[in-house]
Structures are given as structure tokens and as C-alpha cells.
Amino acid sequence: MLNFDFQNKTEIIFGKNTEERVGVETAKYGKKVLLHYGGGSIKKSGLYDRVIAELKNNNIEIFELNNVKPNPRLSLVNEGIKICKENNIDIILAVGGGSVIDSAKAIAAGAKYDGDVWDFFLKKLLVTDALPIGVILTIPAAGSESSSGSVITNENGWYKKSFGGDVIRPKFAIMNPELTYTLPAYQTAAGGVDIMAHVMERYFTNEPNVDFTDRLCEATLKTMIVNIPKALKNPTDYNSRAEIMWASTIAHNNLLGTGRLGDWASHNIEHELSGIYDIAHGAGLAIIFPAWMKYVYKHNMEKFIQFATRVWNVEYDYNSPEETALEGIRKMTSFFKEIGMPVTLEDAGINNEKFEEMASKATEFGPQGNFVKLNKQDIVEIYKLAE
Ligand code: NZQ
Ligand code: ZN
């Protein structure tokens, strides 16, 4: 097990009616809030009106910036930075999913920086200051509610890039599973795959003697395998929605990554897909993860056999242990299909014309992945396996 420092300072406020606390929690950080949200789901559900009422009850002055798109865009981030600077905003309240939260994080960092916020994404400097961020989560998926990262798409060239730092981690995250009842099945499933992917990125490590976190990863994956189909069948089932929502945070607050070095190649390979083709990040991962696994499983067959037997209940094949490993990958792929996800590029209507370009962009800062280091050509091969 590797040495580690672990700290996650986001206060999680979880359960029924917890959004009623938004005014009180926000007021702890000031009197001027930038309310940031997406394309309208919070208005349709009535959450918007309840949030406004609670903020007003606490004498908070409200500025608004909406229309965050899935795979959030840099141009809107720049608009938000301008609003914050011109109005001396004290706190940003993100009401939505990973896209809204990530956009809020970039605004929070940009509001405290004199240069171009894209500098952080180009790794020209590290982020050291940001406005505080509060969250009301409406879709369990990205884990951004307590992660230190933000992923933004620059429309100028369709570069999807990330930056991170402890100062952009949200101060609080209000998580009421009832707020996820209105999620379309596709978003429920895509979010579920993203949660599973965050676990698997950490699970496939070269670090030996990480039994405890291996078991935590397996428990999280098994919880998702049981509860995603339940939520799809009965969207207003509080218990399955709650299991998924709490798992989404734990999957990405880095508890499961303690003492080990995660892989993260699949995420970077996927970001090129959602950056260019604007598909849901979780759907992109349902396509890329099986292909990545097929490409790398021989690197550590034992780990893939463990994954197959413990997570997917595959019986160990004594005549062909390799078959055991492959059966685990097949079972995972079938599960993604059953919950309505695309599992090939063809399923998502994507052809091979941009493989070279995407692989070049993915390796711009060097080879990707820690379990197996992948260069540009490896990544082209993985896209081919995903066809
Ligand atoms: O915009 P609205 O109208 O709100 O609709 C959204 C959006 O269309 C809808 N939605 C959200 N909550 C809803 C709802 N519809 C009905 N009822 C509700 N309760 O869902 C759609 C998707 O929302 P989005 O925020 O894009 O989803 P997600 O949370 O999956 O976020 C995806 C983004 O997060 C990034 C991804 O790359 C992607 O850009 N990631 C961020 C990470 C991080 N910051 O740590 C890590 C992840 O690996 C990921 O890369
Ligand atoms: Zn993800």
C-alpha cells in the first residue's frame, strides 16, 4: 500500500427535504450568490422555486446564470467569471449535476484570477484561490459534488480538459435522493456507469496489498449492479436512488483511491468522445471501458480474474483461467447493454474518421494510464476495439 494523505472537506447533507437547508448553508459564506444551473430540469421539477424561496428567506441577493450544457462550455464559464467580478459575488451555488458543478468550479477559480481561466486547464499554473461553492445535486454520476476536479469543453477546437485543486472542492453538497426521481432512464444509466467507472479506474492498479480498498471497490460495484436496475424499473424507489446517490460520492471522493495509484486512461480516452461528439460521459465510458479491458487484461490476468469472480460472480474456469477473466468483461458489457447503454462506437453512431485526432488530443500531455501506459497508437487500437 502506498503512503497517502486523505482529506475530503465537503460537508454532505443527505436525505429527504435537505434542500430546505440551502438558504442557511449558503448564508454561512456571504450575502451575494451566483445561482448556476442547467437547461431547465430544476424549473420543471419545482426545485428552482424552492431554492429561490429559501435563499430569499435568508436575505441573500441572487444573481443567476443558467443554461449549462452537458459537457459544459468555456464560453459560459467566462460569462460567469464576469458576473462574479462585476458584482463581488461571495459564493456560487450549483444546482444540478457534474456539468453545472464543474462549470461552477471553473467560474470560482476564474473569479479569483486575473488571467485566462483556460490557463489552469493547460496546466500553466495551479489553482490556489477560488470562491466557495455550494451544491444541490440532482443527478448522481460525476462525483463532482465532493471531488477536486472540473472538466470543461473549450468550443474553440473542442478540447475537453480538466483541472483540479482542493480550493475548488465544494464546501457543502445537499443530496436528496428524491430529487433524482425525475431523471430520464438514459441519464440514470449513464450516471450509473460513470460511478462504476470511477471505481474501476481505481481498482485496476499495479499496487499490491490493497485488500481493504479492493473490497470497498467491489462492494460499491455490487451495490450499483443491484440498484441501477431497481431505479430504472421504479424511478421513485427512494432506497435504490439513495444507494446510488451515496455510492456516487464515495466512488469519487478518493476514499477508494487511498494507498493505490489509479489508472484513468479510459476517462481520458472517453473525454475525447464526449468533447467531440457531445455524447453523455457515462455512455462514452460504457463504450470505452470494455475495449480498454480487452486491450490490457493480459497485463495482470489475476486482477481481472478477481474482478470477474468477486464482482460478476463468474465461476473460476480451472481449464482456462483466461476465460474467467474474459467472462468478467463480457458480463460487465452485457450489464451496460441491459441498462440501455451503447457498448460500441457504432451503437452511438460514431465512425472511425477521427480516431487519430482523438488519440493525439488524448496524449497531448504524454502517454495515458498507469495500469498500462498507453501511447497514441495504443489508444487508436482501443478505439478500433470499440467499433
Ligand atoms: O440541464 P438540465 O435541464 O438540468 O438537464 C440535465 C442534463 O441534461 C439532466 N438532469 C440533471 N438532473 C436531473 C436532470 N433531468 C431530470 N431530472 C433531474 N433531477 O441530466 C443531464 C446531464 O447532466 P450532467 O450534469 O451533464 O450529468 P453528469 O452529472 O453526468 O455530468 C457530466 C459531466 O461531468 C464530467 C463529465 O465529463 C461531464 O462533462 N465529469 C466530472 C468529474 C469531476 N468533476 O470530478 C468527473 C467525471 O469523471 C466526469 O468527467
Ligand atoms: Zn467519470
Short mmCIF file of C-alpha atoms and ligand atoms in Angstrom, two decimals:
data_model
loop_
_atom_site.label_atom_id
_atom_site.label_comp_id
_atom_site.label_asym_id
_atom_site.label_seq_id
_atom_site.Cartn_x
_atom_site.Cartn_y
_atom_site.Cartn_z
CA MET A 1 0.00 0.00 0.00
CA LEU A 2 1.27 3.47 -0.90
CA ASN A 3 1.58 6.30 1.62
CA PHE A 4 -1.28 8.76 1.39
CA ASP A 5 -2.85 11.93 2.75
CA PHE A 6 -6.62 11.79 2.73
CA GLN A 7 -8.92 14.67 3.42
CA ASN A 8 -12.30 15.48 1.98
CA LYS A 9 -13.80 18.59 3.42
CA THR A 10 -17.13 18.68 1.60
CA GLU A 11 -19.95 18.55 4.10
CA ILE A 12 -22.51 16.04 2.86
CA ILE A 13 -26.08 16.91 3.80
CA PHE A 14 -28.00 13.81 2.78
CA GLY A 15 -31.64 12.77 2.79
CA LYS A 16 -35.25 13.79 2.36
CA ASN A 17 -36.09 17.52 2.34
CA THR A 18 -32.45 18.53 2.86
CA GLU A 19 -32.74 21.19 0.13
CA GLU A 20 -34.71 23.21 2.69
CA ARG A 21 -31.36 23.96 4.33
CA VAL A 22 -29.88 25.65 1.27
CA GLY A 23 -30.51 29.21 2.48
CA VAL A 24 -28.94 28.67 5.88
CA GLU A 25 -25.92 26.83 4.46
CA THR A 26 -25.34 29.40 1.70
CA ALA A 27 -25.61 32.34 4.10
CA LYS A 28 -22.60 30.98 6.02
CA TYR A 29 -20.43 32.11 3.07
CA GLY A 30 -21.92 35.54 2.33
CA LYS A 31 -24.87 37.52 1.09
CA LYS A 32 -24.41 37.51 -2.68
CA VAL A 33 -24.86 34.23 -4.52
CA LEU A 34 -24.46 33.26 -8.15
CA LEU A 35 -27.14 30.62 -8.72
CA HIS A 36 -25.85 28.36 -11.50
CA TYR A 37 -27.97 25.70 -13.21
CA GLY A 38 -28.62 23.84 -16.44
CA GLY A 39 -31.22 23.69 -19.15
CA GLY A 40 -34.41 23.68 -17.16
CA SER A 41 -34.91 20.38 -15.30
CA ILE A 42 -34.85 22.24 -11.97
CA LYS A 43 -37.62 24.56 -13.12
CA LYS A 44 -39.76 21.67 -14.34
CA SER A 45 -39.38 19.81 -11.07
CA GLY A 46 -40.18 22.84 -8.92
CA LEU A 47 -36.79 22.75 -7.20
CA TYR A 48 -35.87 26.16 -8.60
CA ASP A 49 -38.78 27.90 -6.84
CA ARG A 50 -37.99 26.21 -3.53
CA VAL A 51 -34.31 27.21 -3.75
CA ILE A 52 -35.16 30.83 -4.55
CA ALA A 53 -37.59 30.96 -1.62
CA GLU A 54 -35.01 29.58 0.83
CA LEU A 55 -32.32 31.98 -0.39
CA LYS A 56 -34.69 34.94 -0.05
CA ASN A 57 -35.74 33.80 3.43
CA ASN A 58 -32.11 34.20 4.38
CA ASN A 59 -31.77 37.67 2.82
CA ILE A 60 -29.38 36.51 0.13
CA GLU A 61 -29.06 38.58 -3.03
CA ILE A 62 -29.40 36.29 -6.04
CA PHE A 63 -27.62 36.56 -9.40
CA GLU A 64 -28.38 33.86 -11.95
CA LEU A 65 -26.57 32.10 -14.75
CA ASN A 66 -28.36 29.15 -16.36
CA ASN A 67 -28.17 27.05 -19.49
CA VAL A 68 -25.12 24.98 -18.56
CA LYS A 69 -24.94 22.27 -21.23
CA PRO A 70 -23.95 18.66 -20.54
CA ASN A 71 -20.20 18.68 -21.33
CA PRO A 72 -20.09 22.29 -20.07
CA ARG A 73 -18.61 25.03 -22.22
CA LEU A 74 -15.86 27.54 -21.61
CA SER A 75 -17.83 30.48 -23.04
CA LEU A 76 -20.45 30.19 -20.27
CA VAL A 77 -17.69 29.87 -17.67
CA ASN A 78 -16.28 33.18 -18.89
CA GLU A 79 -19.72 34.78 -18.60
CA GLY A 80 -19.93 33.55 -15.02
CA ILE A 81 -16.50 34.91 -14.16
CA LYS A 82 -17.56 38.33 -15.44
CA ILE A 83 -20.71 38.31 -13.32
CA CYS A 84 -18.72 37.33 -10.22
CA LYS A 85 -16.09 40.01 -10.74
CA GLU A 86 -18.54 42.79 -11.54
CA ASN A 87 -20.84 42.05 -8.64
CA ASN A 88 -18.46 40.86 -5.92
CA ILE A 89 -20.20 37.52 -5.62
CA ASP A 90 -19.49 35.69 -2.33
CA ILE A 91 -20.47 32.13 -3.21
CA ILE A 92 -21.56 30.08 -6.21
CA LEU A 93 -24.48 27.73 -5.74
CA ALA A 94 -24.53 24.93 -8.32
CA VAL A 95 -27.90 23.21 -8.64
CA GLY A 96 -27.62 20.25 -10.99
CA GLY A 97 -25.16 17.56 -11.99
CA GLY A 98 -21.50 17.27 -12.85
CA SER A 99 -21.75 19.73 -15.71
CA VAL A 100 -23.22 22.52 -13.58
CA ILE A 101 -20.84 21.82 -10.70
CA ASP A 102 -17.79 21.71 -12.97
CA SER A 103 -18.83 24.96 -14.60
CA ALA A 104 -19.24 26.50 -11.13
CA LYS A 105 -15.77 25.30 -10.14
CA ALA A 106 -14.15 26.90 -13.18
CA ILE A 107 -16.05 30.14 -12.53
CA ALA A 108 -14.98 30.05 -8.88
CA ALA A 109 -11.31 29.74 -9.86
CA GLY A 110 -11.55 32.28 -12.68
CA ALA A 111 -13.22 34.84 -10.43
CA LYS A 112 -10.07 34.96 -8.32
CA TYR A 113 -7.61 35.03 -11.23
CA ASP A 114 -6.62 37.95 -13.45
CA GLY A 115 -5.58 35.85 -16.45
CA ASP A 116 -7.47 33.47 -18.74
CA VAL A 117 -9.14 30.63 -16.78
CA TRP A 118 -8.15 28.18 -19.55
CA ASP A 119 -4.56 28.56 -18.25
CA PHE A 120 -5.49 26.17 -15.42
CA PHE A 121 -6.64 23.55 -17.93
CA LEU A 122 -3.44 23.96 -19.93
CA LYS A 123 -1.50 23.30 -16.69
CA LYS A 124 0.24 26.67 -16.93
CA LEU A 125 -0.35 27.16 -13.20
CA LEU A 126 -2.02 25.53 -10.22
CA VAL A 127 -5.21 26.88 -8.74
CA THR A 128 -4.63 28.37 -5.28
CA ASP A 129 -7.70 30.52 -4.69
CA ALA A 130 -11.38 30.27 -5.57
CA LEU A 131 -14.79 31.44 -4.45
CA PRO A 132 -16.61 28.97 -2.20
CA ILE A 133 -19.04 26.61 -3.94
CA GLY A 134 -22.22 25.03 -2.60
CA VAL A 135 -24.10 22.25 -4.37
CA ILE A 136 -27.58 20.79 -4.62
CA LEU A 137 -27.04 17.56 -6.53
CA THR A 138 -29.76 16.40 -8.92
CA ILE A 139 -28.00 13.53 -10.72
CA PRO A 140 -25.65 11.00 -9.14
CA ALA A 141 -22.86 10.40 -11.64
CA ALA A 142 -19.73 12.52 -11.89
CA GLY A 143 -18.97 12.72 -8.17
CA SER A 144 -18.11 16.37 -8.71
CA GLU A 145 -20.09 17.29 -5.58
CA SER A 146 -17.09 16.37 -3.47
CA SER A 147 -14.27 15.98 -5.97
CA SER A 148 -11.47 18.46 -6.53
CA GLY A 149 -11.72 18.39 -10.32
CA SER A 150 -13.55 20.22 -13.08
CA VAL A 151 -13.92 19.16 -16.72
CA ILE A 152 -14.73 21.84 -19.30
CA THR A 153 -15.00 21.86 -23.09
CA ASN A 154 -13.36 24.70 -24.99
CA GLU A 155 -15.52 25.19 -28.08
CA ASN A 156 -12.51 26.65 -29.83
CA GLY A 157 -11.16 23.32 -31.15
CA TRP A 158 -13.48 21.14 -28.98
CA TYR A 159 -10.85 20.43 -26.37
CA LYS A 160 -12.30 18.77 -23.27
CA LYS A 161 -9.83 19.25 -20.45
CA SER A 162 -9.71 19.10 -16.67
CA PHE A 163 -8.04 20.94 -13.83
CA GLY A 164 -8.15 20.42 -10.12
CA GLY A 165 -7.21 21.58 -6.67
CA ASP A 166 -8.51 21.42 -3.14
CA VAL A 167 -9.74 25.03 -3.27
CA ILE A 168 -12.45 24.18 -5.80
CA ARG A 169 -13.88 21.31 -3.77
CA PRO A 170 -17.45 22.26 -2.80
CA LYS A 171 -17.96 23.40 0.79
CA PHE A 172 -21.25 21.57 1.08
CA ALA A 173 -23.33 19.21 -1.02
CA ILE A 174 -27.04 18.81 -0.40
CA MET A 175 -28.11 15.39 -1.61
CA ASN A 176 -31.78 14.43 -1.52
CA PRO A 177 -32.36 11.18 -3.47
CA GLU A 178 -35.96 12.27 -4.14
CA LEU A 179 -34.58 14.99 -6.43
CA THR A 180 -33.37 12.24 -8.78
CA TYR A 181 -36.86 10.71 -9.34
CA THR A 182 -37.30 12.87 -12.45
CA LEU A 183 -34.15 11.60 -14.17
CA PRO A 184 -34.74 10.02 -17.59
CA ALA A 185 -33.73 6.33 -17.71
CA TYR A 186 -30.82 7.14 -20.02
CA GLN A 187 -29.33 9.63 -17.56
CA THR A 188 -29.85 7.24 -14.65
CA ALA A 189 -27.95 4.54 -16.52
CA ALA A 190 -25.21 6.84 -17.85
CA GLY A 191 -24.70 8.21 -14.34
CA GLY A 192 -24.53 4.66 -13.01
CA VAL A 193 -21.84 3.69 -15.50
CA ASP A 194 -19.81 6.78 -14.60
CA ILE A 195 -19.98 5.82 -10.92
CA MET A 196 -18.82 2.30 -11.73
CA ALA A 197 -16.07 3.68 -13.94
CA HIS A 198 -14.74 5.86 -11.11
CA VAL A 199 -14.40 2.73 -9.03
CA MET A 200 -12.82 0.66 -11.80
CA GLU A 201 -10.28 3.36 -12.64
CA ARG A 202 -9.02 2.97 -9.07
CA TYR A 203 -9.49 -0.81 -8.88
CA PHE A 204 -7.12 -1.57 -11.75
CA THR A 205 -3.84 -0.62 -10.13
CA ASN A 206 -0.41 -2.18 -10.09
CA GLU A 207 -0.17 -1.61 -6.36
CA PRO A 208 -0.14 -4.92 -4.44
CA ASN A 209 -1.58 -5.42 -0.92
CA VAL A 210 -4.57 -3.16 -1.22
CA ASP A 211 -7.12 -5.69 0.01
CA PHE A 212 -9.19 -3.24 2.02
CA THR A 213 -9.74 -0.76 -0.80
CA ASP A 214 -10.18 -3.63 -3.31
CA ARG A 215 -13.06 -4.88 -1.16
CA LEU A 216 -14.55 -1.40 -0.82
CA CYS A 217 -14.41 -1.05 -4.60
CA GLU A 218 -16.07 -4.42 -5.09
CA ALA A 219 -18.82 -3.56 -2.59
CA THR A 220 -19.50 -0.28 -4.39
CA LEU A 221 -19.69 -2.00 -7.78
CA LYS A 222 -22.00 -4.72 -6.47
CA THR A 223 -24.26 -2.09 -4.92
CA MET A 224 -24.55 -0.41 -8.31
CA ILE A 225 -25.21 -3.70 -10.12
CA VAL A 226 -28.16 -4.37 -7.81
CA ASN A 227 -29.56 -0.85 -7.57
CA ILE A 228 -29.33 0.61 -11.09
CA PRO A 229 -31.87 -1.89 -12.49
CA LYS A 230 -34.14 -1.25 -9.49
CA ALA A 231 -34.11 2.51 -10.06
CA LEU A 232 -34.73 2.00 -13.77
CA LYS A 233 -37.71 -0.23 -13.03
CA ASN A 234 -39.15 2.02 -10.38
CA PRO A 235 -37.82 5.59 -10.71
CA THR A 236 -39.45 6.71 -7.45
CA ASP A 237 -37.91 3.94 -5.33
CA TYR A 238 -36.25 6.01 -2.59
CA ASN A 239 -33.98 3.23 -1.39
CA SER A 240 -32.31 2.42 -4.69
CA ARG A 241 -32.00 6.13 -5.55
CA ALA A 242 -30.37 6.70 -2.16
CA GLU A 243 -27.91 3.80 -2.54
CA ILE A 244 -26.86 5.11 -5.97
CA MET A 245 -26.54 8.69 -4.76
CA TRP A 246 -24.32 7.89 -1.80
CA ALA A 247 -22.26 5.50 -3.92
CA SER A 248 -21.68 8.28 -6.47
CA THR A 249 -19.93 10.40 -3.88
CA ILE A 250 -17.92 7.59 -2.32
CA ALA A 251 -16.85 6.39 -5.77
CA HIS A 252 -15.13 9.67 -6.50
CA ASN A 253 -14.22 11.40 -3.21
CA ASN A 254 -11.00 9.38 -3.40
CA LEU A 255 -11.56 7.20 -0.34
CA LEU A 256 -11.40 4.23 -2.71
CA GLY A 257 -8.17 5.52 -4.21
CA THR A 258 -6.25 5.71 -0.94
CA GLY A 259 -2.98 3.82 -0.90
CA ARG A 260 -3.07 2.99 -4.59
CA LEU A 261 -2.41 4.61 -7.95
CA GLY A 262 -5.46 4.55 -10.22
CA ASP A 263 -5.38 4.16 -13.98
CA TRP A 264 -7.60 6.88 -15.56
CA ALA A 265 -6.78 6.08 -19.20
CA SER A 266 -10.39 5.20 -20.00
CA HIS A 267 -11.60 8.54 -18.69
CA ASN A 268 -9.14 10.44 -20.80
CA ILE A 269 -9.90 8.35 -23.87
CA GLU A 270 -13.63 8.93 -23.26
CA HIS A 271 -13.31 12.69 -22.78
CA GLU A 272 -12.28 12.94 -26.43
CA LEU A 273 -15.52 11.24 -27.44
CA SER A 274 -17.81 13.45 -25.36
CA GLY A 275 -15.71 16.50 -26.23
CA ILE A 276 -16.09 16.00 -29.96
CA TYR A 277 -19.35 14.05 -30.33
CA ASP A 278 -21.16 15.54 -27.31
CA ILE A 279 -22.42 12.19 -26.01
CA ALA A 280 -23.11 11.60 -22.30
CA HIS A 281 -19.84 10.94 -20.47
CA GLY A 282 -21.25 7.75 -18.86
CA ALA A 283 -22.40 6.44 -22.24
CA GLY A 284 -18.91 7.06 -23.62
CA LEU A 285 -17.43 5.10 -20.73
CA ALA A 286 -19.78 2.16 -21.41
CA ILE A 287 -18.17 2.03 -24.86
CA ILE A 288 -14.54 2.62 -23.86
CA PHE A 289 -14.19 0.53 -20.70
CA PRO A 290 -14.87 -2.88 -22.33
CA ALA A 291 -12.45 -2.01 -25.14
CA TRP A 292 -9.76 -0.85 -22.70
CA MET A 293 -10.16 -4.05 -20.70
CA LYS A 294 -9.81 -6.26 -23.77
CA TYR A 295 -6.64 -4.36 -24.66
CA VAL A 296 -4.94 -4.56 -21.24
CA TYR A 297 -6.26 -7.63 -19.36
CA LYS A 298 -3.18 -9.76 -20.05
CA HIS A 299 -1.06 -7.25 -18.16
CA ASN A 300 -2.46 -8.63 -14.89
CA MET A 301 -4.77 -11.56 -15.55
CA GLU A 302 -5.09 -12.30 -11.82
CA LYS A 303 -6.65 -8.92 -11.20
CA PHE A 304 -9.16 -9.44 -13.99
CA ILE A 305 -9.97 -12.91 -12.64
CA GLN A 306 -10.56 -11.37 -9.22
CA PHE A 307 -12.83 -8.76 -10.85
CA ALA A 308 -14.76 -11.50 -12.70
CA THR A 309 -15.24 -13.82 -9.74
CA ARG A 310 -15.84 -11.32 -6.96
CA VAL A 311 -17.80 -8.62 -8.77
CA TRP A 312 -19.61 -10.55 -11.52
CA ASN A 313 -19.88 -13.95 -9.76
CA VAL A 314 -18.12 -15.73 -12.63
CA GLU A 315 -17.13 -19.30 -11.75
CA TYR A 316 -13.41 -19.87 -11.92
CA ASP A 317 -12.57 -21.89 -15.03
CA TYR A 318 -9.71 -24.19 -13.99
CA ASN A 319 -9.15 -25.34 -17.55
CA SER A 320 -8.83 -21.80 -18.86
CA PRO A 321 -8.29 -19.05 -16.28
CA GLU A 322 -8.13 -16.57 -19.19
CA GLU A 323 -11.75 -17.48 -20.00
CA THR A 324 -12.67 -16.46 -16.45
CA ALA A 325 -11.14 -13.04 -16.99
CA LEU A 326 -12.84 -12.63 -20.37
CA GLU A 327 -16.20 -13.74 -18.99
CA GLY A 328 -16.00 -10.93 -16.42
CA ILE A 329 -15.51 -8.39 -19.20
CA ARG A 330 -18.41 -9.94 -21.15
CA LYS A 331 -20.71 -9.83 -18.12
CA MET A 332 -19.92 -6.17 -17.49
CA THR A 333 -20.59 -5.34 -21.14
CA SER A 334 -23.91 -7.20 -21.07
CA PHE A 335 -24.89 -5.32 -17.93
CA PHE A 336 -24.20 -1.97 -19.60
CA LYS A 337 -26.31 -3.12 -22.57
CA GLU A 338 -29.15 -4.29 -20.35
CA ILE A 339 -29.41 -0.91 -18.67
CA GLY A 340 -29.70 0.75 -22.07
CA MET A 341 -26.19 2.00 -22.72
CA PRO A 342 -24.33 1.87 -26.03
CA VAL A 343 -21.36 -0.52 -25.82
CA THR A 344 -19.80 0.13 -29.21
CA LEU A 345 -19.00 3.29 -31.14
CA GLU A 346 -21.42 2.06 -33.78
CA ASP A 347 -24.21 1.96 -31.17
CA ALA A 348 -23.52 5.67 -30.60
CA GLY A 349 -23.36 6.44 -34.34
CA ILE A 350 -19.62 7.22 -34.27
CA ASN A 351 -17.33 6.08 -37.09
CA ASN A 352 -13.56 5.88 -37.35
CA GLU A 353 -12.84 9.17 -39.09
CA LYS A 354 -11.49 10.95 -36.00
CA PHE A 355 -9.58 8.14 -34.20
CA GLU A 356 -6.18 9.69 -35.00
CA GLU A 357 -7.25 13.18 -33.96
CA MET A 358 -8.82 11.96 -30.70
CA ALA A 359 -5.79 9.80 -29.84
CA SER A 360 -3.47 12.77 -30.50
CA LYS A 361 -5.52 15.02 -28.23
CA ALA A 362 -5.69 12.35 -25.50
CA THR A 363 -1.90 12.03 -25.45
CA GLU A 364 -1.15 15.75 -25.71
CA PHE A 365 0.39 15.75 -22.21
CA GLY A 366 2.07 12.34 -22.69
CA PRO A 367 1.06 8.68 -22.51
CA GLN A 368 -2.15 7.88 -20.63
CA GLY A 369 -2.87 5.33 -17.90
CA ASN A 370 -0.92 3.91 -15.01
CA PHE A 371 -2.01 0.26 -15.05
CA VAL A 372 -0.66 0.08 -18.59
CA LYS A 373 0.95 3.15 -20.19
CA LEU A 374 -0.76 3.89 -23.49
CA ASN A 375 0.65 5.96 -26.30
CA LYS A 376 -1.21 7.41 -29.23
CA GLN A 377 -1.16 4.19 -31.28
CA ASP A 378 -2.42 2.12 -28.32
CA ILE A 379 -5.34 4.50 -28.00
CA VAL A 380 -6.15 4.24 -31.69
CA GLU A 381 -6.22 0.43 -31.20
CA ILE A 382 -8.62 0.83 -28.27
CA TYR A 383 -10.96 2.99 -30.37
CA LYS A 384 -10.78 0.24 -33.02
CA LEU A 385 -11.70 -2.42 -30.43
CA ALA A 386 -14.69 -0.26 -29.51
CA GLU A 387 -16.03 -0.09 -33.08
O1 NZQ B 1 -29.54 20.76 -17.81
P1 NZQ B 1 -30.71 20.13 -17.15
O2 NZQ B 1 -32.01 20.59 -17.70
O3 NZQ B 1 -30.66 20.26 -15.64
O4 NZQ B 1 -30.68 18.55 -17.52
C1 NZQ B 1 -29.65 17.67 -17.11
C2 NZQ B 1 -28.73 17.26 -18.26
O5 NZQ B 1 -29.40 17.31 -19.47
C3 NZQ B 1 -30.26 16.37 -16.71
N1 NZQ B 1 -30.68 16.31 -15.31
C4 NZQ B 1 -29.90 16.51 -14.22
N2 NZQ B 1 -30.60 16.30 -13.10
C5 NZQ B 1 -31.86 15.98 -13.49
C6 NZQ B 1 -31.92 16.00 -14.90
N3 NZQ B 1 -33.04 15.73 -15.59
C7 NZQ B 1 -34.15 15.41 -14.88
N4 NZQ B 1 -34.16 15.36 -13.53
C8 NZQ B 1 -33.04 15.62 -12.81
N5 NZQ B 1 -33.07 15.51 -11.47
O6 NZQ B 1 -29.24 15.41 -16.89
C9 NZQ B 1 -28.44 15.81 -17.99
C10 NZQ B 1 -26.99 15.51 -17.67
O7 NZQ B 1 -26.49 16.35 -16.65
P2 NZQ B 1 -24.91 16.46 -16.41
O8 NZQ B 1 -24.69 17.42 -15.31
O9 NZQ B 1 -24.23 16.69 -17.70
O10 NZQ B 1 -24.55 14.97 -15.94
P3 NZQ B 1 -23.35 14.39 -15.13
O11 NZQ B 1 -23.53 14.59 -13.68
O12 NZQ B 1 -23.19 13.03 -15.64
O13 NZQ B 1 -22.08 15.29 -15.53
C11 NZQ B 1 -21.32 15.00 -16.67
C12 NZQ B 1 -20.12 15.91 -16.76
O14 NZQ B 1 -19.25 15.71 -15.62
C13 NZQ B 1 -17.91 15.47 -16.09
C14 NZQ B 1 -18.16 14.78 -17.39
O15 NZQ B 1 -17.03 14.77 -18.21
C15 NZQ B 1 -19.30 15.58 -17.98
O16 NZQ B 1 -18.82 16.75 -18.60
N6 NZQ B 1 -17.14 14.78 -15.07
C16 NZQ B 1 -16.73 15.47 -13.99
C17 NZQ B 1 -15.95 14.92 -13.00
C18 NZQ B 1 -15.49 15.70 -11.84
N7 NZQ B 1 -15.65 17.00 -11.86
O17 NZQ B 1 -14.94 15.19 -10.87
C19 NZQ B 1 -15.50 13.52 -13.07
C20 NZQ B 1 -16.24 12.71 -14.07
O18 NZQ B 1 -15.46 11.62 -14.41
C21 NZQ B 1 -16.67 13.44 -15.30
O19 NZQ B 1 -15.62 13.51 -16.22
ZN ZN B 2 -16.38 9.97 -14.89
#
